[in-house]
Structures are given as structure tokens and as C-alpha cells.
PDB file of N, CA and C in Angstrom:
ATOM      1  N   UNK A  23     -48.943 -98.168  12.282  1.00 90.00           N
ATOM      2  CA  UNK A  23     -49.232 -98.499  10.898  1.00 90.00           C
ATOM      3  C   UNK A  23     -48.911 -97.326   9.965  1.00 90.00           C
ATOM      4  N   UNK A  24     -49.318 -96.139  10.365  1.00 95.00           N
ATOM      5  CA  UNK A  24     -49.034 -94.965   9.539  1.00 95.00           C
ATOM      6  C   UNK A  24     -47.528 -94.708   9.475  1.00 95.00           C
ATOM      7  N   UNK A  25     -46.836 -94.920  10.576  1.00 96.00           N
ATOM      8  CA  UNK A  25     -45.387 -94.718  10.592  1.00 96.00           C
ATOM      9  C   UNK A  25     -44.694 -95.707   9.655  1.00 96.00           C
ATOM     10  N   UNK A  26     -45.206 -96.908   9.587  1.00 96.00           N
ATOM     11  CA  UNK A  26     -44.646 -97.911   8.687  1.00 96.00           C
ATOM     12  C   UNK A  26     -44.734 -97.438   7.235  1.00 96.00           C
ATOM     13  N   UNK A  27     -45.921 -96.941   6.828  1.00 96.00           N
ATOM     14  CA  UNK A  27     -46.102 -96.471   5.460  1.00 96.00           C
ATOM     15  C   UNK A  27     -45.271 -95.227   5.184  1.00 96.00           C
ATOM     16  N   UNK A  28     -45.124 -94.375   6.191  1.00 94.00           N
ATOM     17  CA  UNK A  28     -44.286 -93.182   6.030  1.00 94.00           C
ATOM     18  C   UNK A  28     -42.834 -93.587   5.794  1.00 94.00           C
ATOM     19  N   UNK A  29     -42.343 -94.542   6.542  1.00 94.00           N
ATOM     20  CA  UNK A  29     -40.969 -95.001   6.366  1.00 94.00           C
ATOM     21  C   UNK A  29     -40.769 -95.622   4.985  1.00 94.00           C
ATOM     22  N   UNK A  30     -41.733 -96.384   4.518  1.00 94.00           N
ATOM     23  CA  UNK A  30     -41.639 -96.983   3.187  1.00 94.00           C
ATOM     24  C   UNK A  30     -41.619 -95.911   2.096  1.00 94.00           C
ATOM     25  N   UNK A  31     -42.467 -94.892   2.257  1.00 91.00           N
ATOM     26  CA  UNK A  31     -42.521 -93.810   1.274  1.00 91.00           C
ATOM     27  C   UNK A  31     -41.233 -93.001   1.298  1.00 91.00           C
ATOM     28  N   UNK A  32     -40.767 -92.653   2.495  1.00 91.00           N
ATOM     29  CA  UNK A  32     -39.586 -91.809   2.633  1.00 91.00           C
ATOM     30  C   UNK A  32     -38.298 -92.516   2.226  1.00 91.00           C
ATOM     31  N   UNK A  33     -38.307 -93.832   2.152  1.00 92.00           N
ATOM     32  CA  UNK A  33     -37.095 -94.572   1.800  1.00 92.00           C
ATOM     33  C   UNK A  33     -36.609 -94.210   0.402  1.00 92.00           C
ATOM     34  N   UNK A  34     -37.518 -93.961  -0.525  1.00 88.00           N
ATOM     35  CA  UNK A  34     -37.141 -93.639  -1.902  1.00 88.00           C
ATOM     36  C   UNK A  34     -37.332 -92.171  -2.240  1.00 88.00           C
ATOM     37  N   UNK A  35     -37.706 -91.366  -1.284  1.00 85.00           N
ATOM     38  CA  UNK A  35     -37.991 -89.950  -1.511  1.00 85.00           C
ATOM     39  C   UNK A  35     -36.691 -89.155  -1.531  1.00 85.00           C
ATOM     40  N   UNK A  36     -36.553 -88.294  -2.534  1.00 87.00           N
ATOM     41  CA  UNK A  36     -35.381 -87.426  -2.621  1.00 87.00           C
ATOM     42  C   UNK A  36     -35.846 -85.987  -2.760  1.00 87.00           C
ATOM     43  N   UNK A  37     -35.267 -85.100  -1.957  1.00 85.00           N
ATOM     44  CA  UNK A  37     -35.590 -83.684  -2.076  1.00 85.00           C
ATOM     45  C   UNK A  37     -34.964 -83.127  -3.342  1.00 85.00           C
ATOM     46  N   UNK A  38     -35.659 -82.205  -3.965  1.00 92.00           N
ATOM     47  CA  UNK A  38     -35.122 -81.540  -5.157  1.00 92.00           C
ATOM     48  C   UNK A  38     -34.368 -80.294  -4.734  1.00 92.00           C
ATOM     49  N   UNK A  39     -33.224 -80.106  -5.343  1.00 95.00           N
ATOM     50  CA  UNK A  39     -32.425 -78.908  -5.110  1.00 95.00           C
ATOM     51  C   UNK A  39     -32.077 -78.298  -6.456  1.00 95.00           C
ATOM     52  N   UNK A  40     -32.136 -76.984  -6.520  1.00 97.00           N
ATOM     53  CA  UNK A  40     -31.763 -76.254  -7.727  1.00 97.00           C
ATOM     54  C   UNK A  40     -30.678 -75.262  -7.353  1.00 97.00           C
ATOM     55  N   UNK A  41     -29.768 -75.040  -8.255  1.00 96.00           N
ATOM     56  CA  UNK A  41     -28.685 -74.087  -8.039  1.00 96.00           C
ATOM     57  C   UNK A  41     -29.025 -72.759  -8.696  1.00 96.00           C
ATOM     58  N   UNK A  42     -28.376 -71.707  -8.229  1.00 97.00           N
ATOM     59  CA  UNK A  42     -28.553 -70.391  -8.835  1.00 97.00           C
ATOM     60  C   UNK A  42     -28.098 -70.477 -10.288  1.00 97.00           C
ATOM     61  N   UNK A  43     -28.939 -69.986 -11.197  1.00 97.00           N
ATOM     62  CA  UNK A  43     -28.642 -70.039 -12.618  1.00 97.00           C
ATOM     63  C   UNK A  43     -29.335 -71.173 -13.352  1.00 97.00           C
ATOM     64  N   UNK A  44     -29.918 -72.123 -12.618  1.00 97.00           N
ATOM     65  CA  UNK A  44     -30.637 -73.229 -13.260  1.00 97.00           C
ATOM     66  C   UNK A  44     -31.925 -72.733 -13.903  1.00 97.00           C
ATOM     67  N   UNK A  45     -32.312 -73.376 -14.991  1.00 97.00           N
ATOM     68  CA  UNK A  45     -33.592 -73.083 -15.633  1.00 97.00           C
ATOM     69  C   UNK A  45     -34.654 -74.016 -15.067  1.00 97.00           C
ATOM     70  N   UNK A  46     -35.780 -73.433 -14.655  1.00 98.00           N
ATOM     71  CA  UNK A  46     -36.875 -74.209 -14.081  1.00 98.00           C
ATOM     72  C   UNK A  46     -38.198 -73.780 -14.707  1.00 98.00           C
ATOM     73  N   UNK A  47     -39.203 -74.626 -14.553  1.00 97.00           N
ATOM     74  CA  UNK A  47     -40.562 -74.317 -14.981  1.00 97.00           C
ATOM     75  C   UNK A  47     -41.417 -74.140 -13.731  1.00 97.00           C
ATOM     76  N   UNK A  48     -42.230 -73.080 -13.697  1.00 96.00           N
ATOM     77  CA  UNK A  48     -43.087 -72.795 -12.548  1.00 96.00           C
ATOM     78  C   UNK A  48     -44.495 -73.287 -12.841  1.00 96.00           C
ATOM     79  N   UNK A  49     -45.068 -74.009 -11.891  1.00 95.00           N
ATOM     80  CA  UNK A  49     -46.430 -74.527 -12.050  1.00 95.00           C
ATOM     81  C   UNK A  49     -47.429 -73.389 -11.888  1.00 95.00           C
ATOM     82  N   UNK A  50     -48.414 -73.318 -12.786  1.00 93.00           N
ATOM     83  CA  UNK A  50     -49.465 -72.311 -12.678  1.00 93.00           C
ATOM     84  C   UNK A  50     -50.386 -72.673 -11.519  1.00 93.00           C
ATOM     85  N   UNK A  51     -50.862 -71.664 -10.784  1.00 87.00           N
ATOM     86  CA  UNK A  51     -51.734 -71.930  -9.640  1.00 87.00           C
ATOM     87  C   UNK A  51     -53.166 -72.214 -10.073  1.00 87.00           C
ATOM     88  N   UNK A  52     -53.595 -71.638 -11.195  1.00 86.00           N
ATOM     89  CA  UNK A  52     -54.937 -71.907 -11.711  1.00 86.00           C
ATOM     90  C   UNK A  52     -54.828 -72.287 -13.180  1.00 86.00           C
ATOM     91  N   UNK A  53     -55.780 -73.073 -13.629  1.00 79.00           N
ATOM     92  CA  UNK A  53     -55.785 -73.526 -15.014  1.00 79.00           C
ATOM     93  C   UNK A  53     -57.087 -73.077 -15.671  1.00 79.00           C
ATOM     94  N   UNK A  54     -57.009 -72.315 -16.751  1.00 81.00           N
ATOM     95  CA  UNK A  54     -58.228 -71.841 -17.396  1.00 81.00           C
ATOM     96  C   UNK A  54     -59.048 -72.953 -18.052  1.00 81.00           C
ATOM     97  N   UNK A  55     -58.388 -74.024 -18.459  1.00 88.00           N
ATOM     98  CA  UNK A  55     -59.120 -75.132 -19.082  1.00 88.00           C
ATOM     99  C   UNK A  55     -58.324 -76.425 -18.927  1.00 88.00           C
ATOM    100  N   UNK A  56     -58.955 -77.529 -19.275  1.00 86.00           N
ATOM    101  CA  UNK A  56     -58.291 -78.826 -19.165  1.00 86.00           C
ATOM    102  C   UNK A  56     -57.090 -78.939 -20.095  1.00 86.00           C
ATOM    103  N   UNK A  57     -57.127 -78.220 -21.203  1.00 90.00           N
ATOM    104  CA  UNK A  57     -56.060 -78.331 -22.197  1.00 90.00           C
ATOM    105  C   UNK A  57     -54.982 -77.263 -22.049  1.00 90.00           C
ATOM    106  N   UNK A  58     -55.115 -76.412 -21.045  1.00 89.00           N
ATOM    107  CA  UNK A  58     -54.134 -75.342 -20.841  1.00 89.00           C
ATOM    108  C   UNK A  58     -52.821 -75.927 -20.317  1.00 89.00           C
ATOM    109  N   UNK A  59     -51.751 -75.192 -20.512  1.00 90.00           N
ATOM    110  CA  UNK A  59     -50.435 -75.624 -20.045  1.00 90.00           C
ATOM    111  C   UNK A  59     -50.398 -75.649 -18.514  1.00 90.00           C
ATOM    112  N   UNK A  60     -49.691 -76.627 -17.952  1.00 92.00           N
ATOM    113  CA  UNK A  60     -49.559 -76.730 -16.503  1.00 92.00           C
ATOM    114  C   UNK A  60     -48.394 -75.905 -15.975  1.00 92.00           C
ATOM    115  N   UNK A  61     -47.379 -75.683 -16.829  1.00 94.00           N
ATOM    116  CA  UNK A  61     -46.166 -75.001 -16.394  1.00 94.00           C
ATOM    117  C   UNK A  61     -45.852 -73.818 -17.303  1.00 94.00           C
ATOM    118  N   UNK A  62     -45.129 -72.875 -16.744  1.00 94.00           N
ATOM    119  CA  UNK A  62     -44.745 -71.664 -17.468  1.00 94.00           C
ATOM    120  C   UNK A  62     -43.563 -71.947 -18.397  1.00 94.00           C
ATOM    121  N   UNK A  63     -43.111 -70.894 -19.060  1.00 95.00           N
ATOM    122  CA  UNK A  63     -41.891 -70.982 -19.863  1.00 95.00           C
ATOM    123  C   UNK A  63     -40.689 -71.004 -18.912  1.00 95.00           C
ATOM    124  N   UNK A  64     -39.488 -71.309 -19.390  1.00 97.00           N
ATOM    125  CA  UNK A  64     -38.320 -71.400 -18.512  1.00 97.00           C
ATOM    126  C   UNK A  64     -38.020 -70.091 -17.782  1.00 97.00           C
ATOM    127  N   UNK A  65     -37.676 -70.229 -16.500  1.00 97.00           N
ATOM    128  CA  UNK A  65     -37.271 -69.100 -15.666  1.00 97.00           C
ATOM    129  C   UNK A  65     -35.961 -69.455 -14.985  1.00 97.00           C
ATOM    130  N   UNK A  66     -35.249 -68.431 -14.524  1.00 98.00           N
ATOM    131  CA  UNK A  66     -33.922 -68.619 -13.940  1.00 98.00           C
ATOM    132  C   UNK A  66     -33.998 -68.527 -12.420  1.00 98.00           C
ATOM    133  N   UNK A  67     -33.338 -69.457 -11.730  1.00 98.00           N
ATOM    134  CA  UNK A  67     -33.231 -69.397 -10.271  1.00 98.00           C
ATOM    135  C   UNK A  67     -32.210 -68.318  -9.933  1.00 98.00           C
ATOM    136  N   UNK A  68     -32.626 -67.325  -9.125  1.00 98.00           N
ATOM    137  CA  UNK A  68     -31.699 -66.249  -8.763  1.00 98.00           C
ATOM    138  C   UNK A  68     -31.294 -66.293  -7.294  1.00 98.00           C
ATOM    139  N   UNK A  69     -32.081 -67.010  -6.457  1.00 97.00           N
ATOM    140  CA  UNK A  69     -31.723 -67.134  -5.044  1.00 97.00           C
ATOM    141  C   UNK A  69     -32.309 -68.426  -4.505  1.00 97.00           C
ATOM    142  N   UNK A  70     -31.551 -69.066  -3.616  1.00 96.00           N
ATOM    143  CA  UNK A  70     -31.953 -70.356  -3.071  1.00 96.00           C
ATOM    144  C   UNK A  70     -32.020 -70.262  -1.555  1.00 96.00           C
ATOM    145  N   UNK A  71     -33.201 -70.530  -0.986  1.00 95.00           N
ATOM    146  CA  UNK A  71     -33.381 -70.640   0.459  1.00 95.00           C
ATOM    147  C   UNK A  71     -34.267 -71.858   0.680  1.00 95.00           C
ATOM    148  N   UNK A  72     -33.697 -73.030   0.440  1.00 88.00           N
ATOM    149  CA  UNK A  72     -34.479 -74.271   0.411  1.00 88.00           C
ATOM    150  C   UNK A  72     -35.391 -74.361   1.624  1.00 88.00           C
ATOM    151  N   UNK A  73     -36.688 -74.621   1.460  1.00 93.00           N
ATOM    152  CA  UNK A  73     -37.408 -75.068   0.280  1.00 93.00           C
ATOM    153  C   UNK A  73     -38.028 -73.943  -0.548  1.00 93.00           C
ATOM    154  N   UNK A  74     -37.648 -72.690  -0.294  1.00 97.00           N
ATOM    155  CA  UNK A  74     -38.182 -71.565  -1.061  1.00 97.00           C
ATOM    156  C   UNK A  74     -37.125 -71.079  -2.047  1.00 97.00           C
ATOM    157  N   UNK A  75     -37.579 -70.783  -3.267  1.00 98.00           N
ATOM    158  CA  UNK A  75     -36.673 -70.304  -4.305  1.00 98.00           C
ATOM    159  C   UNK A  75     -37.206 -69.012  -4.888  1.00 98.00           C
ATOM    160  N   UNK A  76     -36.304 -68.145  -5.297  1.00 98.00           N
ATOM    161  CA  UNK A  76     -36.665 -66.921  -6.000  1.00 98.00           C
ATOM    162  C   UNK A  76     -36.257 -67.116  -7.453  1.00 98.00           C
ATOM    163  N   UNK A  77     -37.234 -66.987  -8.336  1.00 98.00           N
ATOM    164  CA  UNK A  77     -36.971 -67.184  -9.757  1.00 98.00           C
ATOM    165  C   UNK A  77     -37.345 -65.925 -10.516  1.00 98.00           C
ATOM    166  N   UNK A  78     -36.660 -65.697 -11.627  1.00 98.00           N
ATOM    167  CA  UNK A  78     -36.872 -64.480 -12.416  1.00 98.00           C
ATOM    168  C   UNK A  78     -37.314 -64.841 -13.823  1.00 98.00           C
ATOM    169  N   UNK A  79     -38.372 -64.158 -14.255  1.00 96.00           N
ATOM    170  CA  UNK A  79     -38.881 -64.321 -15.616  1.00 96.00           C
ATOM    171  C   UNK A  79     -37.902 -63.644 -16.570  1.00 96.00           C
ATOM    172  N   UNK A  80     -37.533 -64.322 -17.632  1.00 92.00           N
ATOM    173  CA  UNK A  80     -36.568 -63.765 -18.579  1.00 92.00           C
ATOM    174  C   UNK A  80     -37.183 -62.684 -19.450  1.00 92.00           C
ATOM    175  N   UNK A  81     -38.503 -62.725 -19.640  1.00 93.00           N
ATOM    176  CA  UNK A  81     -39.150 -61.759 -20.527  1.00 93.00           C
ATOM    177  C   UNK A  81     -39.345 -60.397 -19.873  1.00 93.00           C
ATOM    178  N   UNK A  82     -40.000 -60.363 -18.709  1.00 94.00           N
ATOM    179  CA  UNK A  82     -40.316 -59.069 -18.087  1.00 94.00           C
ATOM    180  C   UNK A  82     -39.522 -58.804 -16.804  1.00 94.00           C
ATOM    181  N   UNK A  83     -38.568 -59.663 -16.472  1.00 95.00           N
ATOM    182  CA  UNK A  83     -37.681 -59.504 -15.318  1.00 95.00           C
ATOM    183  C   UNK A  83     -38.416 -59.538 -13.976  1.00 95.00           C
ATOM    184  N   UNK A  84     -39.659 -60.020 -13.944  1.00 97.00           N
ATOM    185  CA  UNK A  84     -40.407 -60.122 -12.697  1.00 97.00           C
ATOM    186  C   UNK A  84     -39.848 -61.263 -11.857  1.00 97.00           C
ATOM    187  N   UNK A  85     -39.817 -61.060 -10.535  1.00 98.00           N
ATOM    188  CA  UNK A  85     -39.276 -62.056  -9.615  1.00 98.00           C
ATOM    189  C   UNK A  85     -40.432 -62.715  -8.861  1.00 98.00           C
ATOM    190  N   UNK A  86     -40.382 -64.043  -8.766  1.00 97.00           N
ATOM    191  CA  UNK A  86     -41.398 -64.817  -8.061  1.00 97.00           C
ATOM    192  C   UNK A  86     -40.748 -65.575  -6.911  1.00 97.00           C
ATOM    193  N   UNK A  87     -41.463 -65.673  -5.795  1.00 98.00           N
ATOM    194  CA  UNK A  87     -41.027 -66.494  -4.669  1.00 98.00           C
ATOM    195  C   UNK A  87     -41.902 -67.740  -4.666  1.00 98.00           C
ATOM    196  N   UNK A  88     -41.298 -68.910  -4.841  1.00 97.00           N
ATOM    197  CA  UNK A  88     -42.074 -70.143  -4.975  1.00 97.00           C
ATOM    198  C   UNK A  88     -41.470 -71.268  -4.136  1.00 97.00           C
ATOM    199  N   UNK A  89     -42.320 -72.201  -3.758  1.00 96.00           N
ATOM    200  CA  UNK A  89     -41.889 -73.389  -3.031  1.00 96.00           C
ATOM    201  C   UNK A  89     -41.327 -74.401  -4.026  1.00 96.00           C
ATOM    202  N   UNK A  90     -40.401 -75.205  -3.584  1.00 96.00           N
ATOM    203  CA  UNK A  90     -39.740 -76.176  -4.462  1.00 96.00           C
ATOM    204  C   UNK A  90     -40.741 -77.156  -5.076  1.00 96.00           C
ATOM    205  N   UNK A  91     -41.847 -77.414  -4.409  1.00 93.00           N
ATOM    206  CA  UNK A  91     -42.845 -78.344  -4.946  1.00 93.00           C
ATOM    207  C   UNK A  91     -43.548 -77.789  -6.181  1.00 93.00           C
ATOM    208  N   UNK A  92     -43.454 -76.475  -6.409  1.00 95.00           N
ATOM    209  CA  UNK A  92     -44.089 -75.845  -7.561  1.00 95.00           C
ATOM    210  C   UNK A  92     -43.142 -75.724  -8.752  1.00 95.00           C
ATOM    211  N   UNK A  93     -41.940 -76.275  -8.642  1.00 97.00           N
ATOM    212  CA  UNK A  93     -40.930 -76.158  -9.695  1.00 97.00           C
ATOM    213  C   UNK A  93     -40.621 -77.510 -10.317  1.00 97.00           C
ATOM    214  N   UNK A  94     -40.252 -77.461 -11.578  1.00 96.00           N
ATOM    215  CA  UNK A  94     -39.775 -78.635 -12.300  1.00 96.00           C
ATOM    216  C   UNK A  94     -38.521 -78.231 -13.070  1.00 96.00           C
ATOM    217  N   UNK A  95     -37.560 -79.135 -13.217  1.00 96.00           N
ATOM    218  CA  UNK A  95     -36.377 -78.790 -14.003  1.00 96.00           C
ATOM    219  C   UNK A  95     -36.735 -78.609 -15.470  1.00 96.00           C
ATOM    220  N   UNK A  96     -36.080 -77.663 -16.112  1.00 95.00           N
ATOM    221  CA  UNK A  96     -36.300 -77.407 -17.535  1.00 95.00           C
ATOM    222  C   UNK A  96     -35.221 -78.150 -18.309  1.00 95.00           C
ATOM    223  N   UNK A  97     -35.637 -79.031 -19.177  1.00 90.00           N
ATOM    224  CA  UNK A  97     -34.693 -79.805 -19.981  1.00 90.00           C
ATOM    225  C   UNK A  97     -34.643 -79.201 -21.365  1.00 90.00           C
ATOM    226  N   UNK A  98     -33.584 -78.439 -21.628  1.00 76.00           N
ATOM    227  CA  UNK A  98     -33.445 -77.747 -22.911  1.00 76.00           C
ATOM    228  C   UNK A  98     -32.573 -78.566 -23.832  1.00 76.00           C
TER     229      UNK A  98
END
């Protein structure tokens, strides 16, 4: 039964891939309040090792290592 539901779920599931140079939003790990932002400002993908990505903050040049599930595409 569980395998049946897994197959149904996986039928429409698509993995997300980002290329080097793409702009992404990083999900915050903690939220100070209900009205706080869920995602950061745009950051640049500098290295891809799917499912782990290295992204760089444009403001302070800090590099973060994050899982693909914590990223969203930035639509500018």
C-alpha cells in the first residue's frame, strides 16, 4: 500500500536543478515571527554538487552550503 502511494507521488515529482550563475533564494532556518520573511534576498549559485549547492551572498561575499530543498528560484 505504501509503495503504491509512493509510485503515485513520484510519478509527477521532478528534481530541481540549478546551474552555476543562477539566482536563488535561500530559506531561513528559523523565523523570528509569523510575519517575517521565509526566504533571503537573491544569491548566486557558485558550485553544484546535486543535491548540495554552494551559494554566495552578493552583499558580504559569504558562501553557504545548502541542500536543494532549501532553495527556490529567484524570478527577477
